[in-house]
Amino acid sequence: MAPGLIERYRDRLPFGPGDPVVSLNEGSTPLVPAPRLSERVGAEVLLKIEGANPTGSFKDRGMTCAVSDAVRNGAEAVLCASTGNTAASLAAYAARAGLRGAVIVPEGKIATGKLAQALMHGARVIALQGNFDVALRLVRELCAKQPIALVNSVNPFRIEGQKTAAFEVLDELGPTHPLDALCIPVGNAGNITAYWKGFQEMGAAPRMFGFQAAGAAPLVHGAPVEDPETVASAIRIGNPARWEEAMAAMTGSRGGVNAVTDEQILDAYRFLAAEEGVFCEPAIAASVAGLLAHGAAGARRIVCVLTGHGLKDPQTALVQAGSVVPCEPTLDAVERAVLG
Ligand code: F0G
């Protein structure tokens, strides 16, 4: 059994030996070669499968640290604004810790699986008549007023936890297989900030390529987007909190930021599922769509971060996938149905 990441990386995280640890044994996610994608790109591409975390997204890395710190500080409640995955993760770790959890999500705009998770774990789910950016502004204001711990990625412990994904990638590749580039979807820009911090702490400097959905691409435009719109609901964000850090990561590593259309995202989403056997969230396919559309400046070894599991959003999958084959309960009919 692999221990959770605070235990695994305690020497590189802000936790002492006696500190409380709230963990679901997150991290240690697979780094999987992608032969078909590698062929299309003309480079070695590996997929970091963050959907293999306990609640199905990379958020668990940050949440184990943010919730452990909240417990250390004697907090009784934790709060976040979310496009869904942070909400699901907060709810699970709050349940684990015996804390009250509340999440504010844009009404009707989060994927079904994420909503089911947050509710099942017993968080108070607040459906805001406003988008993520408004929700984040309001939770920041509320947490300044009330003794509630804010666990969005503006919380430095989230970044600390999420940087461990970079450690894992480097550990797994080893010193003889340097990483040239990382491709990653960007929403609130915490995760790209965290990877870059992790790489830098280990003396590595792969080119960081961030990808945003065309309808929610403030970093590409260089200005906030008032009404972000994209099929990629997880990254439907118009004014990222970690804007400067993300830009510093991309320029400092000689990478860049680019936009991909919903059509490119959905193509990559279907390609990964059908050709690589990897089912990720639609939003997340932005990293692969971006690599296919924009390349990675001639990098030879590339990691694409697949931040969340496809089961989070069954509705988009069913719209994008083929239909079922109806069948009468006879051998003849089944034979015809199976052989097509
Ligand atoms: N991938 C997934 C699956 C996400 O849920 C998010 C963000 C991102 C990528 C982007 O990461 O924000 O650090 O740049 N989800 C947040 C949420 C905003 O509330 O779950 P980022």
Coordinates of C-alpha atoms and ligand atoms in Angstrom, one line a residue:
M1 CA 0.0 0.0 0.0
A2 CA 1.5 3.3 -1.1
P3 CA 1.2 5.9 1.7
G4 CA -0.5 9.2 1.1
L5 CA 1.7 12.0 -0.2
I6 CA 2.3 13.9 3.0
E7 CA 3.9 10.8 4.5
R8 CA 5.7 10.1 1.3
Y9 CA 7.1 13.6 0.7
R10 CA 7.1 15.0 4.3
D11 CA 10.7 16.2 3.9
R12 CA 9.6 18.5 1.1
L13 CA 6.2 19.6 2.5
P14 CA 5.4 22.0 5.3
F15 CA 4.4 19.4 7.8
G16 CA 6.2 18.2 10.9
P17 CA 6.3 14.7 12.4
G18 CA 3.5 15.4 15.0
D19 CA 1.1 17.2 12.7
P20 CA -2.3 15.8 12.0
V21 CA -2.6 14.2 8.6
V22 CA -5.9 13.8 6.7
S23 CA -5.3 11.4 3.9
L24 CA -7.0 9.0 1.5
N25 CA -3.7 7.7 0.3
E26 CA -3.8 10.0 -2.7
G27 CA -1.0 10.4 -5.3
S28 CA 1.3 7.7 -6.7
T29 CA -0.8 7.8 -9.9
P30 CA 0.2 6.0 -13.1
L31 CA 2.4 7.4 -15.8
V32 CA 1.3 5.6 -18.9
P33 CA 2.9 5.5 -22.3
A34 CA 0.6 6.6 -25.1
P35 CA 1.8 4.8 -28.2
R36 CA -0.8 6.1 -30.7
L37 CA -0.5 9.6 -29.5
S38 CA 3.2 9.4 -29.6
E39 CA 3.0 8.3 -33.2
R40 CA 0.8 11.2 -34.2
V41 CA 3.0 13.7 -32.4
G42 CA 6.3 12.2 -33.5
A43 CA 7.7 12.2 -29.9
E44 CA 7.4 10.1 -26.8
V45 CA 4.2 11.0 -25.0
L46 CA 3.3 9.8 -21.5
L47 CA 0.0 10.4 -19.7
K48 CA -0.1 11.3 -16.0
I49 CA -3.4 9.7 -15.0
E50 CA -4.6 11.9 -12.2
G51 CA -8.1 10.5 -12.4
A52 CA -6.6 7.6 -10.4
N53 CA -6.6 9.7 -7.3
P54 CA -9.2 8.8 -4.6
T55 CA -11.9 11.2 -5.7
G56 CA -11.0 11.0 -9.4
S57 CA -9.0 14.2 -9.8
F58 CA -5.6 15.8 -9.0
K59 CA -7.4 18.0 -6.4
D60 CA -6.8 15.4 -3.8
R61 CA -3.1 16.2 -3.7
G62 CA -3.8 19.7 -2.7
M63 CA -6.7 18.8 -0.5
T64 CA -4.8 16.4 1.8
C65 CA -2.4 19.3 2.6
A66 CA -5.1 22.1 2.8
V67 CA -7.4 20.1 5.0
S68 CA -4.6 18.8 7.2
D69 CA -3.4 22.3 7.7
A70 CA -7.0 23.4 8.5
V71 CA -7.2 20.7 11.2
R72 CA -3.8 21.8 12.5
N73 CA -5.2 25.3 12.9
G74 CA -8.3 24.1 14.7
A75 CA -10.7 25.0 11.9
E76 CA -14.2 23.7 12.1
A77 CA -15.3 24.3 8.5
V78 CA -13.7 24.4 5.1
L79 CA -15.1 26.2 2.1
C80 CA -14.3 26.6 -1.6
A81 CA -15.7 27.9 -4.9
S82 CA -15.5 25.2 -7.6
T83 CA -16.3 24.1 -11.1
G84 CA -16.8 20.6 -9.5
N85 CA -13.7 18.7 -8.8
T86 CA -12.4 20.8 -5.9
A87 CA -15.9 20.5 -4.4
A88 CA -15.8 16.7 -4.6
S89 CA -12.4 16.6 -3.1
L90 CA -13.1 19.1 -0.4
A91 CA -16.3 17.1 0.5
A92 CA -14.4 13.8 0.8
Y93 CA -11.5 15.2 2.9
A94 CA -13.8 17.2 5.1
A95 CA -15.8 14.0 5.8
R96 CA -12.6 12.2 6.5
A97 CA -11.5 14.9 8.9
G98 CA -14.9 15.3 10.6
L99 CA -15.0 19.0 9.5
R100 CA -18.0 20.8 8.1
G101 CA -17.6 21.3 4.3
A102 CA -19.4 23.8 2.1
V103 CA -18.9 24.3 -1.6
I104 CA -20.2 27.0 -3.9
V105 CA -20.7 26.0 -7.5
P106 CA -22.1 27.7 -10.6
E107 CA -25.7 26.6 -10.8
G108 CA -26.4 23.9 -13.3
K109 CA -22.8 24.1 -14.6
I110 CA -21.0 21.3 -13.0
A111 CA -20.7 17.7 -14.2
T112 CA -23.1 15.2 -12.6
G113 CA -20.5 12.9 -11.1
K114 CA -18.9 15.8 -9.2
L115 CA -22.2 16.9 -7.8
A116 CA -23.1 13.4 -6.7
Q117 CA -19.7 13.1 -4.9
A118 CA -20.0 16.4 -3.1
L119 CA -23.6 15.6 -1.9
M120 CA -22.7 12.0 -0.9
H121 CA -19.8 13.1 1.2
G122 CA -22.2 15.4 3.1
A123 CA -21.0 18.8 2.1
R124 CA -23.4 21.7 1.9
V125 CA -23.6 22.4 -1.8
I126 CA -24.6 25.9 -2.7
A127 CA -25.7 26.5 -6.3
L128 CA -24.8 30.1 -7.1
Q129 CA -26.5 32.1 -9.8
G130 CA -23.2 33.3 -11.1
N131 CA -20.1 31.8 -12.6
F132 CA -16.9 30.5 -11.0
D133 CA -15.2 33.8 -10.9
V134 CA -18.0 35.4 -9.0
A135 CA -18.1 32.4 -6.6
L136 CA -14.4 32.7 -5.9
R137 CA -14.7 36.4 -5.1
L138 CA -17.5 35.8 -2.7
V139 CA -15.9 32.9 -0.9
R140 CA -12.7 35.0 -0.4
E141 CA -14.8 37.8 1.1
L142 CA -16.7 35.4 3.3
C143 CA -13.6 33.7 4.6
A144 CA -12.1 37.1 5.5
K145 CA -15.2 37.6 7.7
Q146 CA -15.8 34.2 9.2
P147 CA -13.5 31.6 10.9
I148 CA -13.7 29.3 7.9
A149 CA -10.7 27.8 6.1
L150 CA -10.6 28.7 2.4
V151 CA -9.2 25.7 0.4
N152 CA -9.2 27.0 -3.1
S153 CA -5.8 27.0 -4.8
V154 CA -5.2 30.6 -3.5
N155 CA -4.4 28.6 -0.3
P156 CA -0.6 27.9 -0.5
F157 CA -1.1 24.4 1.0
R158 CA -3.0 23.4 -2.2
I159 CA 0.0 24.3 -4.3
E160 CA 2.4 22.5 -1.9
G161 CA 0.4 19.3 -2.2
Q162 CA -0.1 19.5 -6.0
K163 CA 3.6 20.0 -6.6
T164 CA 4.2 16.4 -5.6
A165 CA 2.9 15.3 -9.0
A166 CA 6.0 16.8 -10.5
F167 CA 8.1 14.8 -8.0
E168 CA 6.4 11.6 -9.1
V169 CA 7.0 12.3 -12.8
L170 CA 10.7 13.0 -12.3
D171 CA 11.1 10.0 -9.9
E172 CA 9.5 7.7 -12.4
L173 CA 11.4 8.9 -15.5
G174 CA 14.7 8.9 -13.6
P175 CA 17.8 11.0 -14.3
T176 CA 18.6 9.2 -17.6
H177 CA 15.2 10.1 -19.2
P178 CA 14.9 13.9 -18.8
L179 CA 11.5 15.4 -19.4
D180 CA 11.4 18.0 -22.2
A181 CA 7.9 19.4 -21.9
L182 CA 4.7 19.2 -19.8
C183 CA 1.2 19.8 -21.4
I184 CA -1.5 20.8 -18.9
P185 CA -5.0 22.2 -19.0
V186 CA -5.3 25.6 -17.3
G187 CA -8.3 27.0 -15.4
N188 CA -7.7 28.8 -12.2
A189 CA -4.0 28.3 -12.9
G190 CA -3.1 26.6 -9.6
N191 CA -2.0 23.3 -11.0
I192 CA 0.5 24.6 -13.6
T193 CA 1.9 26.8 -10.8
A194 CA 2.3 23.8 -8.6
Y195 CA 4.0 21.6 -11.2
W196 CA 6.5 24.4 -12.0
K197 CA 7.3 24.8 -8.3
G198 CA 7.8 21.0 -7.9
F199 CA 10.1 20.9 -11.0
Q200 CA 12.1 23.8 -9.8
E201 CA 12.6 22.4 -6.3
M202 CA 14.0 19.3 -8.0
G203 CA 16.3 21.3 -10.3
A204 CA 14.3 20.4 -13.4
A205 CA 13.0 22.8 -16.1
P206 CA 10.8 21.2 -18.7
R207 CA 8.9 23.6 -21.0
M208 CA 5.5 24.2 -19.5
F209 CA 2.7 24.4 -22.1
G210 CA -0.6 25.5 -20.7
F211 CA -3.9 25.1 -22.7
Q212 CA -7.1 26.9 -22.2
A213 CA -10.5 26.4 -23.9
A214 CA -11.0 29.0 -26.7
G215 CA -14.1 30.4 -25.0
A216 CA -12.3 30.7 -21.6
A217 CA -8.8 31.8 -22.5
P218 CA -7.9 34.9 -20.5
L219 CA -4.2 34.0 -20.3
V220 CA -4.1 33.7 -24.1
H221 CA -5.9 37.1 -24.6
G222 CA -4.0 38.7 -21.8
A223 CA -7.3 40.0 -20.3
P224 CA -10.1 38.5 -18.1
V225 CA -13.0 37.0 -20.0
E226 CA -16.4 38.2 -18.6
D227 CA -18.6 35.3 -19.6
P228 CA -16.4 32.2 -20.2
E229 CA -18.1 29.5 -22.2
T230 CA -16.9 26.1 -23.2
V231 CA -17.9 22.4 -23.1
A232 CA -14.9 22.0 -20.8
S233 CA -16.8 23.0 -17.6
A234 CA -13.9 22.2 -15.3
I235 CA -11.9 25.0 -16.8
R236 CA -14.7 27.5 -17.5
I237 CA -12.9 30.3 -15.7
G238 CA -12.5 33.9 -16.9
N239 CA -10.1 35.4 -14.3
P240 CA -7.6 32.9 -12.9
A241 CA -6.4 33.5 -9.4
R242 CA -2.8 32.3 -10.1
W243 CA -2.5 34.4 -13.3
E244 CA 1.0 35.8 -12.7
E245 CA 2.5 32.6 -11.4
A246 CA 1.2 30.6 -14.4
M247 CA 2.6 33.1 -16.8
A248 CA 5.9 33.1 -15.0
A249 CA 6.0 29.3 -15.2
M250 CA 5.3 29.3 -19.0
T251 CA 7.6 32.1 -19.9
G252 CA 10.3 31.1 -17.4
S253 CA 10.4 27.6 -18.9
R254 CA 10.3 28.8 -22.5
G255 CA 6.9 27.1 -22.9
G256 CA 3.7 29.0 -23.7
V257 CA 0.0 29.3 -23.5
N258 CA -2.5 28.5 -26.3
A259 CA -6.2 28.0 -26.8
V260 CA -8.0 25.0 -28.2
T261 CA -11.5 24.9 -29.6
D262 CA -14.3 22.8 -28.1
E263 CA -14.2 20.7 -31.2
Q264 CA -10.4 20.0 -30.8
I265 CA -11.0 19.2 -27.1
L266 CA -13.8 16.7 -27.9
D267 CA -11.7 15.1 -30.7
A268 CA -8.9 14.5 -28.3
Y269 CA -11.3 13.3 -25.7
R270 CA -12.7 10.6 -28.0
F271 CA -9.2 9.8 -29.4
L272 CA -7.8 9.1 -25.9
A273 CA -10.8 6.8 -24.9
A274 CA -11.0 5.0 -28.2
E275 CA -7.3 4.7 -29.2
E276 CA -5.4 4.7 -25.9
G277 CA -8.0 3.2 -23.6
V278 CA -7.9 6.2 -21.3
F279 CA -11.1 7.9 -20.3
C280 CA -10.6 11.4 -19.0
E281 CA -12.8 14.4 -18.4
P282 CA -13.5 16.4 -21.6
A283 CA -11.8 19.5 -20.2
I284 CA -8.7 17.6 -19.6
A285 CA -8.3 16.5 -23.1
A286 CA -7.3 20.2 -23.7
S287 CA -3.7 19.2 -22.9
V288 CA -3.7 16.5 -25.6
A289 CA -5.7 18.7 -28.0
G290 CA -3.2 21.5 -27.5
L291 CA -0.3 19.2 -28.1
L292 CA -1.8 17.9 -31.3
A293 CA -2.8 21.4 -32.5
H294 CA 0.2 23.5 -31.4
G295 CA 3.1 21.0 -30.8
A296 CA 5.6 21.3 -28.0
A297 CA 8.5 23.1 -29.7
G298 CA 10.3 20.0 -30.8
A299 CA 10.3 18.3 -27.4
R300 CA 11.2 14.6 -27.5
R301 CA 9.7 13.4 -24.2
I302 CA 6.4 15.0 -23.2
V303 CA 4.0 14.4 -20.3
C304 CA 0.4 15.3 -20.8
V305 CA -1.4 15.7 -17.5
L306 CA -4.9 14.1 -17.5
T307 CA -6.3 15.8 -14.4
G308 CA -9.6 14.1 -14.0
H309 CA -11.5 10.9 -14.6
G310 CA -14.0 10.5 -17.5
L311 CA -16.7 9.1 -15.2
K312 CA -17.0 12.5 -13.6
D313 CA -19.0 13.6 -16.6
P314 CA -21.1 10.8 -18.0
Q315 CA -23.5 13.1 -19.8
T316 CA -20.8 14.6 -22.1
A317 CA -19.5 11.0 -22.7
L318 CA -23.0 9.8 -23.8
V319 CA -23.4 12.7 -26.2
Q320 CA -20.0 12.0 -27.7
A321 CA -20.0 8.2 -27.8
G322 CA -21.8 5.7 -30.1
S323 CA -25.2 4.4 -29.2
V324 CA -26.2 1.1 -27.7
V325 CA -27.5 -1.8 -29.8
P326 CA -31.0 -3.0 -28.8
C327 CA -31.5 -6.7 -28.9
E328 CA -34.2 -9.4 -28.4
P329 CA -33.3 -12.2 -25.9
T330 CA -32.6 -14.9 -28.5
L331 CA -29.3 -16.5 -29.6
D332 CA -29.9 -15.5 -33.2
A333 CA -30.5 -11.9 -32.3
V334 CA -27.6 -11.7 -30.0
E335 CA -25.3 -13.3 -32.6
R336 CA -26.4 -10.7 -35.2
A337 CA -26.0 -7.9 -32.7
V338 CA -22.5 -9.0 -31.6
L339 CA -21.1 -9.6 -35.1
G340 CA -22.7 -6.4 -36.3
Ligands
F0G1 N1 -8.5 19.8 -14.7 C1 -9.5 19.6 -14.0 C2 -10.2 18.2 -14.0 C3 -10.1 20.6 -13.1 O1 -11.1 20.3 -12.4 C4 -9.4 21.8 -13.1 C5 -9.9 22.9 -12.2 C6 -8.3 22.0 -14.0 C7 -7.9 21.0 -14.7 C8 -7.6 23.3 -14.0 O2 -6.7 23.4 -12.9 O3 -7.6 25.5 -11.9 O4 -5.4 24.6 -11.2 O5 -5.7 25.5 -13.5 N2 -10.9 22.8 -11.5 C9 -11.2 23.7 -10.4 C10 -12.4 23.1 -9.6 C11 -11.3 25.1 -10.8 O6 -13.1 23.9 -9.0 O7 -12.5 21.9 -9.5 P1 -6.3 24.8 -12.3

